[in-house]
Coordinates of C-alpha atoms in Angstrom, one line a residue:
X1 CA -124.1 49.4 -52.9
X2 CA -127.2 49.5 -50.5
X3 CA -126.4 48.2 -47.1
X4 CA -129.5 46.1 -47.2
X5 CA -128.5 44.4 -50.5
X6 CA -125.2 43.5 -48.8
X7 CA -127.0 42.0 -45.8
X8 CA -129.3 39.9 -48.3
X9 CA -126.1 38.5 -50.1
X10 CA -124.4 37.6 -47.0
X11 CA -127.4 35.6 -45.8
X12 CA -127.8 33.9 -49.2
X13 CA -124.1 32.9 -49.1
X14 CA -124.8 31.4 -45.5
X15 CA -127.8 29.5 -46.8
X16 CA -125.9 28.0 -49.8
X17 CA -122.8 27.1 -47.5
X18 CA -125.4 25.4 -45.2
X19 CA -127.1 23.6 -48.0
X20 CA -123.8 22.2 -49.3
X21 CA -123.2 20.8 -45.7
X22 CA -126.6 18.9 -45.9
X23 CA -126.3 17.7 -49.6
X24 CA -122.6 16.8 -49.4
X25 CA -120.8 14.9 -46.6
X26 CA -123.8 15.2 -44.1
X27 CA -126.2 13.6 -46.5
X28 CA -123.9 10.7 -47.3
X29 CA -123.2 10.1 -43.5
X30 CA -126.9 10.1 -42.7
X31 CA -128.2 8.5 -46.0
X32 CA -125.7 5.6 -46.2
X33 CA -126.3 4.7 -42.5
X34 CA -129.9 4.8 -42.7
X35 CA -130.2 2.7 -45.8
X36 CA -127.8 0.1 -44.7
X37 CA -129.7 -0.3 -41.4
X38 CA -133.1 -0.6 -43.0
X39 CA -131.7 -3.0 -45.8
X40 CA -130.2 -5.3 -43.2
X41 CA -133.1 -5.4 -40.9
X42 CA -135.7 -6.0 -43.8
X43 CA -133.3 -8.9 -45.3
X44 CA -133.3 -10.6 -41.9
X45 CA -137.0 -10.1 -41.5
X46 CA -137.5 -11.8 -44.9
X47 CA -135.2 -14.7 -43.9
X48 CA -137.2 -15.3 -40.7
X49 CA -140.3 -15.0 -42.7
X50 CA -139.4 -17.9 -45.1
X51 CA -138.4 -20.0 -42.2
X52 CA -141.9 -19.4 -40.6
X53 CA -143.4 -20.0 -44.0
X54 CA -141.6 -23.5 -44.4
X55 CA -142.8 -24.4 -40.8
X56 CA -146.5 -24.0 -42.0
X57 CA -145.6 -25.6 -45.5
X58 CA -146.3 -22.2 -47.1
X59 CA -144.0 -21.3 -50.2
X60 CA -141.0 -19.4 -49.4
X61 CA -140.1 -16.4 -51.6
X62 CA -136.8 -14.3 -51.8
X63 CA -136.6 -10.7 -53.0
X64 CA -133.4 -8.7 -52.9
X65 CA -132.6 -5.0 -53.1
X66 CA -130.9 -4.7 -56.4
X67 CA -130.1 -1.1 -56.4
X68 CA -130.7 2.2 -54.4
X69 CA -130.4 5.5 -56.0
X70 CA -131.0 8.7 -54.2
X71 CA -130.9 12.3 -55.7
X72 CA -130.4 15.3 -53.4
X73 CA -131.3 18.8 -54.4
X74 CA -131.3 22.2 -52.7
X75 CA -132.4 25.6 -53.9
X76 CA -131.9 28.9 -52.0
X77 CA -133.6 32.1 -52.9
X78 CA -133.3 35.8 -51.7
X79 CA -134.9 39.0 -52.6
X80 CA -135.0 42.7 -51.6
X81 CA -138.0 44.8 -51.2
X82 CA -139.1 48.2 -50.3
X83 CA -142.2 50.1 -49.7
X84 CA -143.3 53.5 -48.5
X85 CA -146.3 55.3 -47.4
X86 CA -147.0 58.9 -47.3
X87 CA -145.3 60.5 -44.3
X88 CA -143.4 57.5 -43.3
X89 CA -139.9 56.3 -43.8
X90 CA -139.1 53.8 -46.6
X91 CA -139.7 50.1 -45.1
X92 CA -137.1 47.6 -46.4
X93 CA -137.6 43.8 -46.4
X94 CA -135.5 40.7 -47.2
X95 CA -137.1 37.4 -48.4
X96 CA -135.0 34.5 -48.0
X97 CA -135.8 30.7 -48.8
X98 CA -134.2 27.3 -48.7
X99 CA -135.7 24.2 -50.2
X100 CA -134.3 20.8 -49.6
X101 CA -135.4 17.5 -51.6
X102 CA -134.4 14.0 -51.4
X103 CA -135.8 11.5 -54.1
X104 CA -134.8 7.9 -53.5
X105 CA -135.7 5.0 -55.8
X106 CA -135.3 1.3 -54.6
X107 CA -135.1 -1.6 -57.2
X108 CA -136.1 -5.0 -56.1
X109 CA -135.2 -8.3 -58.0
X110 CA -136.9 -11.7 -57.1
X111 CA -134.4 -14.6 -56.7
X112 CA -136.0 -17.2 -58.9
X113 CA -135.5 -19.3 -62.1
X114 CA -133.8 -22.5 -62.8
X115 CA -130.2 -21.4 -61.6
X116 CA -131.5 -20.2 -58.3
X117 CA -133.6 -23.3 -57.7
X118 CA -130.6 -25.6 -58.6
X119 CA -128.4 -23.6 -56.0
X120 CA -131.2 -24.0 -53.4
X121 CA -131.5 -27.6 -54.1
X122 CA -127.9 -28.6 -54.6
X123 CA -126.0 -30.3 -51.7
X124 CA -123.6 -27.9 -49.8
X125 CA -120.0 -28.8 -50.9
X126 CA -117.3 -29.7 -48.3
X127 CA -115.4 -26.7 -49.7
X128 CA -118.1 -24.3 -48.6
X129 CA -118.1 -25.9 -45.2
X130 CA -114.3 -25.7 -45.1
X131 CA -114.5 -21.9 -46.1
X132 CA -117.0 -21.2 -43.2
X133 CA -114.7 -23.2 -40.8
X134 CA -111.7 -21.0 -41.6
X135 CA -113.9 -18.0 -41.3
X136 CA -114.1 -18.7 -37.6
X137 CA -117.6 -20.5 -37.3
X138 CA -118.1 -23.2 -34.8
X139 CA -117.5 -26.7 -36.5
X140 CA -120.5 -27.9 -34.3
X141 CA -122.8 -25.2 -36.0
X142 CA -121.4 -26.0 -39.3
X143 CA -122.0 -29.9 -39.1
X144 CA -125.2 -29.8 -37.3
X145 CA -126.8 -27.3 -40.0
X146 CA -125.1 -28.6 -43.1
X147 CA -124.7 -32.4 -42.5
X148 CA -127.6 -34.9 -42.3
X149 CA -125.4 -38.0 -42.2
X150 CA -121.7 -38.5 -41.1
X151 CA -120.6 -42.1 -41.4
X152 CA -123.1 -44.2 -39.5
X153 CA -124.4 -41.1 -37.5
X154 CA -127.8 -39.6 -38.7
X155 CA -128.5 -35.9 -38.0
X156 CA -132.4 -36.0 -38.4
X157 CA -132.2 -36.5 -42.3
X158 CA -136.0 -36.3 -42.4
X159 CA -135.7 -32.7 -41.2
X160 CA -134.3 -31.6 -44.4
X161 CA -137.9 -31.4 -45.7
X162 CA -141.4 -30.6 -44.2
X163 CA -141.8 -31.8 -40.7
X164 CA -141.8 -35.4 -40.4
X165 CA -144.6 -37.5 -38.5
X166 CA -142.0 -39.6 -36.6
X167 CA -139.1 -38.5 -34.3
X168 CA -135.8 -38.2 -36.0
X169 CA -132.5 -40.0 -35.0
X170 CA -129.9 -37.4 -33.9
X171 CA -128.5 -37.7 -30.6
X172 CA -125.3 -39.5 -31.4
X173 CA -124.5 -37.2 -34.3
X174 CA -125.0 -34.2 -31.8
X175 CA -122.7 -35.8 -29.4
X176 CA -120.1 -36.2 -32.2
X177 CA -120.4 -32.5 -33.2
X178 CA -120.0 -31.4 -29.7
X179 CA -116.8 -33.4 -29.2
X180 CA -115.4 -31.9 -32.4
X181 CA -116.2 -28.3 -31.0
X182 CA -114.4 -29.1 -27.8
X183 CA -111.3 -30.2 -29.6
X184 CA -111.7 -27.0 -31.9
X185 CA -111.8 -24.8 -28.9
X186 CA -108.9 -26.4 -27.4
X187 CA -107.0 -26.1 -30.7
X188 CA -106.5 -29.8 -31.0
X189 CA -108.1 -30.4 -34.3
X190 CA -107.7 -29.2 -37.9
X191 CA -110.1 -29.3 -40.8
X192 CA -108.5 -29.2 -44.2
X193 CA -108.4 -30.4 -47.8
X194 CA -106.3 -33.4 -49.1
X195 CA -105.6 -34.9 -52.4
X196 CA -105.3 -38.6 -53.4
X197 CA -105.8 -40.8 -56.3
X198 CA -109.7 -40.7 -55.5
X199 CA -109.5 -36.8 -55.8
X200 CA -109.9 -34.1 -53.2
X201 CA -111.6 -34.8 -49.9
X202 CA -111.7 -33.2 -46.6
X203 CA -109.7 -34.3 -43.6
X204 CA -110.2 -33.9 -39.9
X205 CA -106.7 -34.1 -38.2
X206 CA -106.0 -34.5 -34.4
X207 CA -103.1 -32.7 -33.0
X208 CA -100.5 -35.2 -31.6
X209 CA -101.4 -34.6 -27.9
X210 CA -105.1 -35.1 -28.9
X211 CA -105.0 -38.4 -30.9
X212 CA -104.9 -40.5 -27.8
X213 CA -107.3 -38.5 -25.7
X214 CA -110.5 -39.9 -24.3
X215 CA -112.5 -37.3 -26.5
X216 CA -110.6 -38.5 -29.7
X217 CA -111.2 -42.2 -28.8
X218 CA -114.9 -41.5 -28.3
X219 CA -115.2 -39.6 -31.5
X220 CA -113.6 -42.4 -33.6
X221 CA -115.8 -44.9 -31.9
X222 CA -119.0 -43.0 -32.8
X223 CA -117.8 -42.7 -36.4
X224 CA -116.5 -46.3 -36.8
X225 CA -113.1 -45.2 -37.3
X226 CA -109.9 -47.2 -36.5
X227 CA -108.8 -46.3 -32.9
X228 CA -105.3 -45.5 -34.0
X229 CA -106.4 -43.2 -36.8
X230 CA -104.8 -39.6 -36.5
X231 CA -106.8 -38.3 -39.4
X232 CA -110.6 -38.6 -40.2
X233 CA -111.1 -38.5 -44.0
X234 CA -114.4 -37.2 -45.1
X235 CA -115.8 -37.7 -48.6
X236 CA -119.2 -37.1 -50.2
X237 CA -120.8 -39.6 -52.7
X238 CA -119.0 -42.9 -53.1
X239 CA -116.4 -42.9 -50.1
X240 CA -113.2 -44.9 -50.8
X241 CA -111.9 -47.4 -48.3
X242 CA -110.8 -45.7 -45.0
X243 CA -113.1 -42.6 -45.8
X244 CA -116.1 -41.7 -43.8
X245 CA -119.1 -40.9 -46.2
X246 CA -120.7 -37.5 -45.6
X247 CA -124.2 -36.6 -47.0
X248 CA -124.7 -32.7 -46.7
X249 CA -127.9 -30.8 -46.7
X250 CA -128.9 -28.6 -49.5
X251 CA -129.5 -24.9 -48.6
X252 CA -133.3 -25.6 -48.7
X253 CA -132.7 -28.5 -46.4
X254 CA -131.0 -26.3 -44.0
X255 CA -133.9 -23.9 -44.1
X256 CA -136.3 -26.7 -43.4
X257 CA -134.0 -28.1 -40.8
X258 CA -133.9 -24.7 -38.9
X259 CA -137.6 -24.2 -39.5
X260 CA -138.3 -26.9 -36.9
X261 CA -137.0 -24.6 -34.3
X262 CA -140.0 -22.4 -34.6
X263 CA -142.6 -22.3 -31.7
X264 CA -146.1 -22.0 -33.2
X265 CA -149.4 -21.1 -31.3
X266 CA -151.3 -23.8 -29.7
X267 CA -154.3 -22.9 -31.8
X268 CA -152.3 -23.7 -35.0
X269 CA -151.1 -27.2 -33.7
X270 CA -154.7 -28.1 -32.6
X271 CA -156.2 -27.0 -36.0
X272 CA -153.7 -29.0 -38.0
X273 CA -151.8 -26.0 -39.7
X274 CA -148.5 -27.7 -38.7
X275 CA -147.4 -31.2 -38.4
X276 CA -147.2 -32.7 -35.1
X277 CA -144.3 -35.1 -34.8
X278 CA -144.6 -38.0 -32.3
X279 CA -142.4 -40.2 -30.5
X280 CA -142.6 -44.0 -30.7
X281 CA -145.0 -44.1 -27.7
X282 CA -147.3 -41.5 -29.7
X283 CA -146.3 -38.7 -27.3
X284 CA -145.5 -35.4 -28.9
X285 CA -141.8 -35.0 -30.0
X286 CA -140.1 -31.8 -28.9
X287 CA -138.0 -30.4 -31.8
X288 CA -136.1 -28.1 -29.5
X289 CA -133.9 -31.2 -28.6
X290 CA -132.6 -31.3 -32.3
X291 CA -132.0 -27.6 -32.6
X292 CA -131.0 -26.9 -29.0
X293 CA -128.0 -24.5 -29.0
X294 CA -128.6 -23.6 -32.5
X295 CA -131.8 -21.6 -32.9
X296 CA -134.9 -20.9 -31.2
X297 CA -137.7 -18.7 -32.8
X298 CA -140.3 -17.8 -30.2
X299 CA -143.8 -16.8 -30.7
X300 CA -146.4 -14.6 -29.0
X301 CA -149.7 -12.6 -29.4
X302 CA -148.1 -9.2 -28.8
X303 CA -145.2 -7.3 -30.6
X304 CA -142.1 -8.5 -28.7
X305 CA -139.8 -5.6 -27.5
X306 CA -136.5 -7.5 -26.8
X307 CA -136.2 -9.0 -30.4
X308 CA -133.1 -8.9 -32.7
X309 CA -135.5 -10.0 -35.5
X310 CA -139.2 -10.3 -35.6
X311 CA -142.2 -10.6 -38.0
X312 CA -145.8 -11.0 -37.8
X313 CA -147.3 -13.8 -39.7
X314 CA -150.8 -15.6 -39.6
X315 CA -151.9 -13.4 -36.9
X316 CA -148.9 -14.2 -34.6
X317 CA -145.5 -12.7 -33.9
X318 CA -142.4 -14.8 -34.4
X319 CA -139.2 -13.6 -33.2
X320 CA -135.5 -14.2 -32.1
X321 CA -134.7 -12.9 -28.5
X322 CA -132.0 -10.3 -28.6
X323 CA -130.3 -11.9 -25.6
X324 CA -130.3 -15.3 -27.2
X325 CA -126.7 -15.4 -28.6
X326 CA -126.7 -18.8 -29.9
X327 CA -129.7 -18.2 -32.0
X328 CA -128.4 -14.8 -33.3
X329 CA -125.1 -16.5 -34.2
X330 CA -126.9 -19.1 -36.2
X331 CA -129.0 -16.6 -37.9
X332 CA -125.9 -14.8 -38.8
X333 CA -124.3 -18.1 -40.1
X334 CA -127.5 -18.9 -42.1
X335 CA -127.3 -15.3 -44.0
X336 CA -123.7 -16.0 -44.9
X337 CA -124.6 -19.7 -46.2
X338 CA -127.5 -18.2 -48.1
X339 CA -125.0 -15.7 -49.8
X340 CA -122.6 -18.3 -50.6
X341 CA -125.2 -20.5 -52.1
X342 CA -127.1 -17.9 -54.1
X343 CA -124.9 -14.9 -54.2
X344 CA -123.7 -15.6 -57.9
X345 CA -127.3 -16.1 -59.1
X346 CA -128.8 -13.2 -61.1
X347 CA -132.5 -13.1 -61.6
X348 CA -133.7 -12.8 -65.1
X349 CA -137.1 -11.6 -63.9
X350 CA -138.2 -8.0 -64.2
X351 CA -136.7 -5.6 -61.7
X352 CA -139.4 -3.7 -59.8
X353 CA -138.2 0.0 -59.2
X354 CA -140.3 1.9 -56.6
X355 CA -139.7 5.7 -56.2
X356 CA -140.0 6.6 -52.4
X357 CA -141.1 10.1 -51.6
X358 CA -142.8 13.2 -52.9

């Protein structure tokens, strides 16, 4: 066989081997990471966008990536050529080619319809809060986000909807939540479920060494519980004697509540595009007092560089600073709560599939 032909076949085999490395494991390695990163980033941006929309009383909308399909193909070609002119030796040539192609298609499904709206507006169950607690989340973060009233303590119940005109009541509730967190960090309180004649309810149980501590005494006083109580029994709805009634927020209520942490441009405040909440003396109320330690969404004219998530809306940038760890934690908590409340809801609306590429 012609030596040139051997050379062409060897190069063709090398091309094919290289192509297999691209289409096979290497394509999975690069493609999965890239799609994972982009979908996670855009989901976070959509959540922030909806929080900002609520701040401006605009309509929120959720769109999820339903499916991602990607097809890879590779083609290699090789050919031999020869030519000769009078009085010259034979010229041989080798033509090699490699074509790589990726054809992704992304399907989107809107989260809407009666089932999703019901989930969005239904109160968060104590079971869900218990699940989040045993997943390692701070009891302070769970309670401040998810509860609008605990016994006699109000946690800005009006903040579960559009920004109210008058300053909310929240300070004693925040104090109680911080006391619970202190006991949680010390490992001196347990949050669990209990069963009695009235059905299932939740119990906050002090450890023996914590039951008589100043923290426990202050907490029981705030909640109006007996000073000798080793357990605090929490129940939604009509609480039985000895139980502390709990009013939880809906998922929409949590979104509204956290939307009050968003800074807005002064021009939008002066133009009346957002509600200006006022204290009893008619001075402006600072909502960062309510959401302090939970979430702070900042705003600016220029695209922020040090941001964990950012979006542009109404001509301004809104973002969570990458060094603001409490805000990042609450944002992550919110994504899990959203998944728990809406994860089983399947949209009946048409799925939009968009081919990406060539």
